[in-house]
Amino acid sequence: MYQYDRHDQRLVDERVAQFRDQTRRFLAGELSEDEFRPLRLQNGLYIQKYAPMLRIAIPYGLLSTRQLRKLAHIGRKYDRGYGHFTTRQNIQFNWPRLEDVPDILAELASVQMHAIQTSGNCVRNITSDHFAGVAGDEIVDPRPYAELFRQWSTFHPEFAYLPRKFKIAVSGSAIDRAATLVHDIGVHAVRNEAGEVGFRVLVGGGLGRTPIIGHVIREFLPRQEILNYLDAILRIYNRFGRRDNMYKARIKILVKEMTLPVFAQHVESEWERLQGGLATVPDQEIERLASFFVPPPYEAVPGEDAGFRSAIADNRAFGNWVKRNVFPHKVPGYAVVSLSLKKTGVPPGDATSDQMDVVADLADIYSFGELRVSHEQNLIFTDVKQAELLALWGELKTLGFATPNIGLLTDIICCPGGDFCSLANAKSIPIAEAIQRRFDDLDYLYDIGDIDLNISGCMNACGHHHVGNIGVLGVDKNGQEWYQVSIGGDQGEKASLGKVIGPSFAADEMPDVVARLIDVYIERRHDDERFIDTVRRLGVEPFKERVYAAAH
Amino acid sequence: MPLLIKGRAVVEDGWMLLREAAALADVPADSPVIVPLALWQSEHDALAARGNVGVWLKPDDDPDALAGDVERLPLIAIDFPKFVDGRGYSSARLLRDKHRFAGELRAIGDVLRDQLYYLRQCGFDAFAIRVDRKAEDALGGLDDFSDNYQSTTARPVPLFRRRDTASESDTPLPTA
Ligand code: HEM
Ligand code: SF4
């Protein structure tokens, strides 16, 4: 992974000193609440329902075991012994004290981490494909570019006070695992006919109140021009994005109101001026960045491991786990493993400090000392030898991270909701748990197969409910918590937004509602048809009929 | 006389800022003044002839409107009604990088210590700190950072063109 040099280190150290002084001045009354708020947000610090909440960046999802141990330590020393992995490749701590935050940032800087721009109206943590570098379907490894963008966005002096937050995701595969279509900018690393690496650039996607799928603004951009192009897009957005209404301030609204062709014309003419200038990225820099992402020293293993094959045959539980939580690796004899943070009864994405320490030990033993965080709120070991999967599985079971449910109904994406978030209309974690409890029969879950169920506690959509095959949204009706259900949403390269099936439900109805949606699917599906495909084929009507016929 | 950060020093400000001037009659005859863009445009020839008139821009004023005047204007000011309104950063870069304005570029309005570093990188070289704060106390904000990754107006060569990867000093730091 990327390693800081003295320049990178100096910048994060200077940031810690800056924030320490800002916090001191705030506590001394020299900075007003309004003056301090944007400064603390740009250091990841929210003031939440019960306490401050600190959001730490895990740039494009990459974490070394040394860094994970530091997070475990922070959880233990400054918080209540756990952290929450989010859908944006960040980790949040819910109970730090404001006075301690400068010290926490200093601890992070000591392991080349930070909380820079994890919140606020600026360019946020850059996210990417959690299988980058090991996926067989990869066209280009997106990580060097993700790091290039991380550096470009960090303390960009012109874009620290944008109309609204700005999220950029990068993918290098035909299969989009980074939800690039629902980001302010989606960047796809591609090759043109000549085999040269460049980018397809998308703008104006996003979830929240007004969910929109991003539009292609440029089919092919030479790789050297990408920072000039990003500067051009951000400059147009910074100047013309709406600032009168915070609900209409995202770039997606600007693109919609201006229309894509007009917006693109502005961007292209600005880019024309910048093209070839000093921000043009020389290939040496791309090579320098790429040199940090070379493959680990894989052993030459003779393809499929025989012991592994027989263990699958002999041990049904292990076989189930392999089927759901283990993914193919481009190197023979190796596998990618997903650690499920979706055990029933534990809030999705939560891990204790003790668990983090054990995960770090395991990654040192089994996966070259590195791991990933996925936007589905799970952890990933990218480089495990097939022959060692059985042993790893045993360890993960003890740890509670071997629930064999990746991609299944109980692998729920869920925001913190009313239990923690002051913007919530309704709780979301208990709904996730009730659904997990209702679907506790593994055979049935396997029979249902691939399905995304996403829950947000309000229309801000932190839980991605719009792009869940089943989406659940907490709404407020006369001060009570209700849940609106949509179906047909999807993430990935065929991203689509779900359709609301009808009036909302009370919390205790939710497991039944989901069960009825699944019943319709089981009865009407064709062979091998996934839930989303059945919904696409049949439309919302049959599902809606069943749910409301039974309810009333 | 009000104080101003100019470059890196606190100096007395010789310019009068006319926030409301709507007609030539509102403009004092001799002293250096900064007038709104609208007045500059409506009384262009009379004001331009004086040589001691600057212009201030609102966040949504188009810097291109001054394209023909950048050579003769001694001063352009950009207003920040609220410091969280970041449009002025882009206006500044357009004036400096696109129109090659070389005179004084001054930030006015809600101008505070914690934004000075970024403002300077975008081409501002004068800062009229908000009147209830001391300019001396704000000076330190100019040096919050010693470098930046990007190509900026004040430091056009981005860090990736300045790293000396061949030298010992720019190799990655140990992580263990
Ligand atoms: C508990 C504190 C949190 C607060 C106050 C908060 C606030 C918000 C707000 C206001 C929006 C809407 C922005 C807009 O539409 O312009 C939003 C969107 C979003 N947040 Fe959060 N959030 C919180 C936690 C989280 C967590 C834990 C996650 C990940 C699990 C997350 C990930 C996202 C994502 C993915 C979006 C929607 C994507 C988009 O902006 O288009 N947030 N958040
Ligand atoms: S979706 Fe709403 S309730 Fe959930 S974390 Fe985001 S802002 Fe809070």
PDB file of N, CA, C and O in Angstrom, chain A residues 459-505:
ATOM      1  N   MET A 459     -34.098  10.290   4.956  1.00  0.00           N
ATOM      2  CA  MET A 459     -33.895  10.425   3.510  1.00  0.00           C
ATOM      3  C   MET A 459     -32.478  10.818   3.122  1.00  0.00           C
ATOM      4  O   MET A 459     -32.168  10.867   1.939  1.00  0.00           O
ATOM      5  N   ASN A 460     -31.595  11.063   4.086  1.00  0.00           N
ATOM      6  CA  ASN A 460     -30.210  11.319   3.714  1.00  0.00           C
ATOM      7  C   ASN A 460     -29.526  10.095   3.125  1.00  0.00           C
ATOM      8  O   ASN A 460     -28.480  10.204   2.492  1.00  0.00           O
ATOM      9  N   ALA A 461     -30.103   8.945   3.355  1.00  0.00           N
ATOM     10  CA  ALA A 461     -29.717   7.743   2.615  1.00  0.00           C
ATOM     11  C   ALA A 461     -28.314   7.229   2.901  1.00  0.00           C
ATOM     12  O   ALA A 461     -27.671   6.651   2.035  1.00  0.00           O
ATOM     13  N   CYS A 462     -27.840   7.429   4.125  1.00  0.00           N
ATOM     14  CA  CYS A 462     -26.517   6.897   4.465  1.00  0.00           C
ATOM     15  C   CYS A 462     -26.491   5.379   4.317  1.00  0.00           C
ATOM     16  O   CYS A 462     -25.436   4.801   4.118  1.00  0.00           O
ATOM     17  N   GLY A 463     -27.629   4.723   4.444  1.00  0.00           N
ATOM     18  CA  GLY A 463     -27.681   3.268   4.299  1.00  0.00           C
ATOM     19  C   GLY A 463     -27.994   2.813   2.886  1.00  0.00           C
ATOM     20  O   GLY A 463     -28.300   1.645   2.670  1.00  0.00           O
ATOM     21  N   HIS A 464     -27.886   3.743   1.894  1.00  0.00           N
ATOM     22  CA  HIS A 464     -28.034   3.371   0.466  1.00  0.00           C
ATOM     23  C   HIS A 464     -29.371   2.710   0.148  1.00  0.00           C
ATOM     24  O   HIS A 464     -29.429   1.840  -0.718  1.00  0.00           O
ATOM     25  N   HIS A 465     -30.450   3.093   0.838  1.00  0.00           N
ATOM     26  CA  HIS A 465     -31.702   2.340   0.622  1.00  0.00           C
ATOM     27  C   HIS A 465     -32.214   2.421  -0.825  1.00  0.00           C
ATOM     28  O   HIS A 465     -32.842   1.510  -1.306  1.00  0.00           O
ATOM     29  N   HIS A 466     -31.902   3.532  -1.529  1.00  0.00           N
ATOM     30  CA  HIS A 466     -32.388   3.661  -2.913  1.00  0.00           C
ATOM     31  C   HIS A 466     -31.841   2.577  -3.824  1.00  0.00           C
ATOM     32  O   HIS A 466     -32.462   2.237  -4.817  1.00  0.00           O
ATOM     33  N   VAL A 467     -30.637   2.106  -3.545  1.00  0.00           N
ATOM     34  CA  VAL A 467     -30.029   1.114  -4.429  1.00  0.00           C
ATOM     35  C   VAL A 467     -30.031  -0.285  -3.818  1.00  0.00           C
ATOM     36  O   VAL A 467     -29.312  -1.168  -4.273  1.00  0.00           O
ATOM     37  N   GLY A 468     -30.856  -0.479  -2.795  1.00  0.00           N
ATOM     38  CA  GLY A 468     -31.054  -1.832  -2.271  1.00  0.00           C
ATOM     39  C   GLY A 468     -32.084  -2.546  -3.136  1.00  0.00           C
ATOM     40  O   GLY A 468     -33.055  -1.936  -3.559  1.00  0.00           O
ATOM     41  N   ASN A 469     -31.877  -3.856  -3.365  1.00  0.00           N
ATOM     42  CA  ASN A 469     -32.922  -4.624  -4.071  1.00  0.00           C
ATOM     43  C   ASN A 469     -34.217  -4.485  -3.267  1.00  0.00           C
ATOM     44  O   ASN A 469     -35.297  -4.340  -3.808  1.00  0.00           O
ATOM     45  N   ILE A 470     -34.054  -4.544  -1.937  1.00  0.00           N
ATOM     46  CA  ILE A 470     -35.118  -4.109  -1.034  1.00  0.00           C
ATOM     47  C   ILE A 470     -34.551  -2.923  -0.257  1.00  0.00           C
ATOM     48  O   ILE A 470     -33.484  -3.028   0.338  1.00  0.00           O
ATOM     49  N   GLY A 471     -35.247  -1.798  -0.292  1.00  0.00           N
ATOM     50  CA  GLY A 471     -34.776  -0.624   0.425  1.00  0.00           C
ATOM     51  C   GLY A 471     -35.757  -0.268   1.528  1.00  0.00           C
ATOM     52  O   GLY A 471     -36.973  -0.339   1.332  1.00  0.00           O
ATOM     53  N   VAL A 472     -35.239   0.063   2.691  1.00  0.00           N
ATOM     54  CA  VAL A 472     -36.104   0.447   3.804  1.00  0.00           C
ATOM     55  C   VAL A 472     -35.694   1.841   4.256  1.00  0.00           C
ATOM     56  O   VAL A 472     -34.514   2.098   4.500  1.00  0.00           O
ATOM     57  N   LEU A 473     -36.677   2.724   4.364  1.00  0.00           N
ATOM     58  CA  LEU A 473     -36.410   4.109   4.732  1.00  0.00           C
ATOM     59  C   LEU A 473     -37.253   4.482   5.941  1.00  0.00           C
ATOM     60  O   LEU A 473     -38.482   4.319   5.924  1.00  0.00           O
ATOM     61  N   GLY A 474     -36.599   4.982   6.965  1.00  0.00           N
ATOM     62  CA  GLY A 474     -37.329   5.432   8.148  1.00  0.00           C
ATOM     63  C   GLY A 474     -38.005   6.764   7.876  1.00  0.00           C
ATOM     64  O   GLY A 474     -37.386   7.686   7.357  1.00  0.00           O
ATOM     65  N   VAL A 475     -39.304   6.845   8.193  1.00  0.00           N
ATOM     66  CA  VAL A 475     -40.030   8.104   8.002  1.00  0.00           C
ATOM     67  C   VAL A 475     -40.762   8.451   9.293  1.00  0.00           C
ATOM     68  O   VAL A 475     -41.015   7.594  10.136  1.00  0.00           O
ATOM     69  N   ASP A 476     -41.075   9.737   9.399  1.00  0.00           N
ATOM     70  CA  ASP A 476     -41.736  10.208  10.603  1.00  0.00           C
ATOM     71  C   ASP A 476     -43.195  10.504  10.273  1.00  0.00           C
ATOM     72  O   ASP A 476     -43.483  11.254   9.351  1.00  0.00           O
ATOM     73  N   LYS A 477     -44.112   9.828  10.983  1.00  0.00           N
ATOM     74  CA  LYS A 477     -45.541  10.163  10.810  1.00  0.00           C
ATOM     75  C   LYS A 477     -46.076  10.570  12.164  1.00  0.00           C
ATOM     76  O   LYS A 477     -46.151   9.750  13.080  1.00  0.00           O
ATOM     77  N   ASN A 478     -46.395  11.842  12.296  1.00  0.00           N
ATOM     78  CA  ASN A 478     -46.907  12.373  13.562  1.00  0.00           C
ATOM     79  C   ASN A 478     -46.044  11.968  14.751  1.00  0.00           C
ATOM     80  O   ASN A 478     -46.547  11.487  15.755  1.00  0.00           O
ATOM     81  N   GLY A 479     -44.776  12.109  14.582  1.00  0.00           N
ATOM     82  CA  GLY A 479     -43.869  11.830  15.697  1.00  0.00           C
ATOM     83  C   GLY A 479     -43.618  10.355  15.929  1.00  0.00           C
ATOM     84  O   GLY A 479     -42.948   9.985  16.880  1.00  0.00           O
ATOM     85  N   GLN A 480     -44.151   9.494  15.076  1.00  0.00           N
ATOM     86  CA  GLN A 480     -43.885   8.060  15.257  1.00  0.00           C
ATOM     87  C   GLN A 480     -42.998   7.516  14.144  1.00  0.00           C
ATOM     88  O   GLN A 480     -42.970   8.066  13.049  1.00  0.00           O
ATOM     89  N   GLU A 481     -42.312   6.412  14.458  1.00  0.00           N
ATOM     90  CA  GLU A 481     -41.363   5.838  13.509  1.00  0.00           C
ATOM     91  C   GLU A 481     -42.065   4.864  12.565  1.00  0.00           C
ATOM     92  O   GLU A 481     -42.662   3.895  13.003  1.00  0.00           O
ATOM     93  N   TRP A 482     -41.970   5.128  11.274  1.00  0.00           N
ATOM     94  CA  TRP A 482     -42.563   4.254  10.255  1.00  0.00           C
ATOM     95  C   TRP A 482     -41.504   3.946   9.210  1.00  0.00           C
ATOM     96  O   TRP A 482     -40.475   4.619   9.150  1.00  0.00           O
ATOM     97  N   TYR A 483     -41.809   2.946   8.390  1.00  0.00           N
ATOM     98  CA  TYR A 483     -40.813   2.498   7.417  1.00  0.00           C
ATOM     99  C   TYR A 483     -41.434   2.355   6.041  1.00  0.00           C
ATOM    100  O   TYR A 483     -42.441   1.676   5.862  1.00  0.00           O
ATOM    101  N   GLN A 484     -40.800   3.015   5.083  1.00  0.00           N
ATOM    102  CA  GLN A 484     -41.260   2.943   3.711  1.00  0.00           C
ATOM    103  C   GLN A 484     -40.400   1.910   2.985  1.00  0.00           C
ATOM    104  O   GLN A 484     -39.181   1.895   3.154  1.00  0.00           O
ATOM    105  N   VAL A 485     -41.024   1.097   2.162  1.00  0.00           N
ATOM    106  CA  VAL A 485     -40.296   0.005   1.520  1.00  0.00           C
ATOM    107  C   VAL A 485     -40.269   0.218   0.007  1.00  0.00           C
ATOM    108  O   VAL A 485     -41.278   0.579  -0.595  1.00  0.00           O
ATOM    109  N   SER A 486     -39.094   0.038  -0.580  1.00  0.00           N
ATOM    110  CA  SER A 486     -39.004   0.096  -2.034  1.00  0.00           C
ATOM    111  C   SER A 486     -38.333  -1.178  -2.529  1.00  0.00           C
ATOM    112  O   SER A 486     -37.597  -1.835  -1.779  1.00  0.00           O
ATOM    113  N   ILE A 487     -38.602  -1.527  -3.780  1.00  0.00           N
ATOM    114  CA  ILE A 487     -37.913  -2.690  -4.368  1.00  0.00           C
ATOM    115  C   ILE A 487     -37.401  -2.332  -5.762  1.00  0.00           C
ATOM    116  O   ILE A 487     -37.875  -1.386  -6.393  1.00  0.00           O
ATOM    117  N   GLY A 488     -36.423  -3.091  -6.214  1.00  0.00           N
ATOM    118  CA  GLY A 488     -35.920  -2.885  -7.582  1.00  0.00           C
ATOM    119  C   GLY A 488     -34.691  -1.996  -7.673  1.00  0.00           C
ATOM    120  O   GLY A 488     -34.206  -1.716  -8.761  1.00  0.00           O
ATOM    121  N   GLY A 489     -34.182  -1.548  -6.554  1.00  0.00           N
ATOM    122  CA  GLY A 489     -32.938  -0.774  -6.595  1.00  0.00           C
ATOM    123  C   GLY A 489     -31.749  -1.702  -6.814  1.00  0.00           C
ATOM    124  O   GLY A 489     -31.813  -2.887  -6.511  1.00  0.00           O
ATOM    125  N   ASP A 490     -30.682  -1.162  -7.369  1.00  0.00           N
ATOM    126  CA  ASP A 490     -29.495  -1.987  -7.588  1.00  0.00           C
ATOM    127  C   ASP A 490     -28.266  -1.080  -7.620  1.00  0.00           C
ATOM    128  O   ASP A 490     -28.344   0.060  -8.086  1.00  0.00           O
ATOM    129  N   GLN A 491     -27.151  -1.591  -7.152  1.00  0.00           N
ATOM    130  CA  GLN A 491     -25.900  -0.845  -7.266  1.00  0.00           C
ATOM    131  C   GLN A 491     -25.095  -1.444  -8.422  1.00  0.00           C
ATOM    132  O   GLN A 491     -25.589  -2.291  -9.138  1.00  0.00           O
ATOM    133  N   GLY A 492     -23.870  -1.004  -8.601  1.00  0.00           N
ATOM    134  CA  GLY A 492     -23.067  -1.621  -9.643  1.00  0.00           C
ATOM    135  C   GLY A 492     -23.294  -0.985 -10.997  1.00  0.00           C
ATOM    136  O   GLY A 492     -23.896   0.072 -11.124  1.00  0.00           O
ATOM    137  N   GLU A 493     -22.801  -1.666 -12.044  1.00  0.00           N
ATOM    138  CA  GLU A 493     -22.792  -1.061 -13.374  1.00  0.00           C
ATOM    139  C   GLU A 493     -24.196  -0.928 -13.960  1.00  0.00           C
ATOM    140  O   GLU A 493     -24.423  -0.173 -14.873  1.00  0.00           O
ATOM    141  N   LYS A 494     -25.163  -1.700 -13.380  1.00  0.00           N
ATOM    142  CA  LYS A 494     -26.544  -1.545 -13.835  1.00  0.00           C
ATOM    143  C   LYS A 494     -27.361  -0.856 -12.752  1.00  0.00           C
ATOM    144  O   LYS A 494     -28.510  -1.229 -12.481  1.00  0.00           O
ATOM    145  N   ALA A 495     -26.791   0.135 -12.133  1.00  0.00           N
ATOM    146  CA  ALA A 495     -27.441   0.771 -10.997  1.00  0.00           C
ATOM    147  C   ALA A 495     -28.835   1.264 -11.356  1.00  0.00           C
ATOM    148  O   ALA A 495     -29.067   1.794 -12.443  1.00  0.00           O
ATOM    149  N   SER A 496     -29.762   1.062 -10.453  1.00  0.00           N
ATOM    150  CA  SER A 496     -31.112   1.590 -10.638  1.00  0.00           C
ATOM    151  C   SER A 496     -31.667   1.979  -9.280  1.00  0.00           C
ATOM    152  O   SER A 496     -31.177   1.517  -8.245  1.00  0.00           O
ATOM    153  N   LEU A 497     -32.679   2.838  -9.302  1.00  0.00           N
ATOM    154  CA  LEU A 497     -33.274   3.309  -8.069  1.00  0.00           C
ATOM    155  C   LEU A 497     -34.550   2.524  -7.795  1.00  0.00           C
ATOM    156  O   LEU A 497     -35.334   2.273  -8.707  1.00  0.00           O
ATOM    157  N   GLY A 498     -34.749   2.145  -6.547  1.00  0.00           N
ATOM    158  CA  GLY A 498     -35.922   1.353  -6.194  1.00  0.00           C
ATOM    159  C   GLY A 498     -37.214   2.146  -6.304  1.00  0.00           C
ATOM    160  O   GLY A 498     -37.207   3.375  -6.276  1.00  0.00           O
ATOM    161  N   LYS A 499     -38.340   1.410  -6.453  1.00  0.00           N
ATOM    162  CA  LYS A 499     -39.664   2.055  -6.475  1.00  0.00           C
ATOM    163  C   LYS A 499     -40.383   1.759  -5.167  1.00  0.00           C
ATOM    164  O   LYS A 499     -40.432   0.605  -4.717  1.00  0.00           O
ATOM    165  N   VAL A 500     -40.983   2.790  -4.610  1.00  0.00           N
ATOM    166  CA  VAL A 500     -41.714   2.630  -3.354  1.00  0.00           C
ATOM    167  C   VAL A 500     -42.955   1.789  -3.622  1.00  0.00           C
ATOM    168  O   VAL A 500     -43.683   2.024  -4.586  1.00  0.00           O
ATOM    169  N   ILE A 501     -43.211   0.788  -2.750  1.00  0.00           N
ATOM    170  CA  ILE A 501     -44.351  -0.096  -3.035  1.00  0.00           C
ATOM    171  C   ILE A 501     -45.667   0.446  -2.497  1.00  0.00           C
ATOM    172  O   ILE A 501     -46.728   0.014  -2.933  1.00  0.00           O
ATOM    173  N   GLY A 502     -45.636   1.392  -1.570  1.00  0.00           N
ATOM    174  CA  GLY A 502     -46.905   1.930  -1.059  1.00  0.00           C
ATOM    175  C   GLY A 502     -46.731   2.514   0.324  1.00  0.00           C
ATOM    176  O   GLY A 502     -45.608   2.818   0.732  1.00  0.00           O
ATOM    177  N   PRO A 503     -47.843   2.680   1.060  1.00  0.00           N
ATOM    178  CA  PRO A 503     -47.786   3.312   2.384  1.00  0.00           C
ATOM    179  C   PRO A 503     -46.824   2.589   3.329  1.00  0.00           C
ATOM    180  O   PRO A 503     -46.570   1.388   3.160  1.00  0.00           O
ATOM    181  N   SER A 504     -46.326   3.321   4.296  1.00  0.00           N
ATOM    182  CA  SER A 504     -45.281   2.768   5.163  1.00  0.00           C
ATOM    183  C   SER A 504     -45.845   1.865   6.258  1.00  0.00           C
ATOM    184  O   SER A 504     -47.056   1.795   6.475  1.00  0.00           O
ATOM    185  N   PHE A 505     -44.913   1.189   6.942  1.00  0.00           N
ATOM    186  CA  PHE A 505     -45.275   0.163   7.923  1.00  0.00           C
ATOM    187  C   PHE A 505     -44.719   0.495   9.305  1.00  0.00           C
ATOM    188  O   PHE A 505     -43.734   1.223   9.422  1.00  0.00           O
TER     189      PHE A 505
END
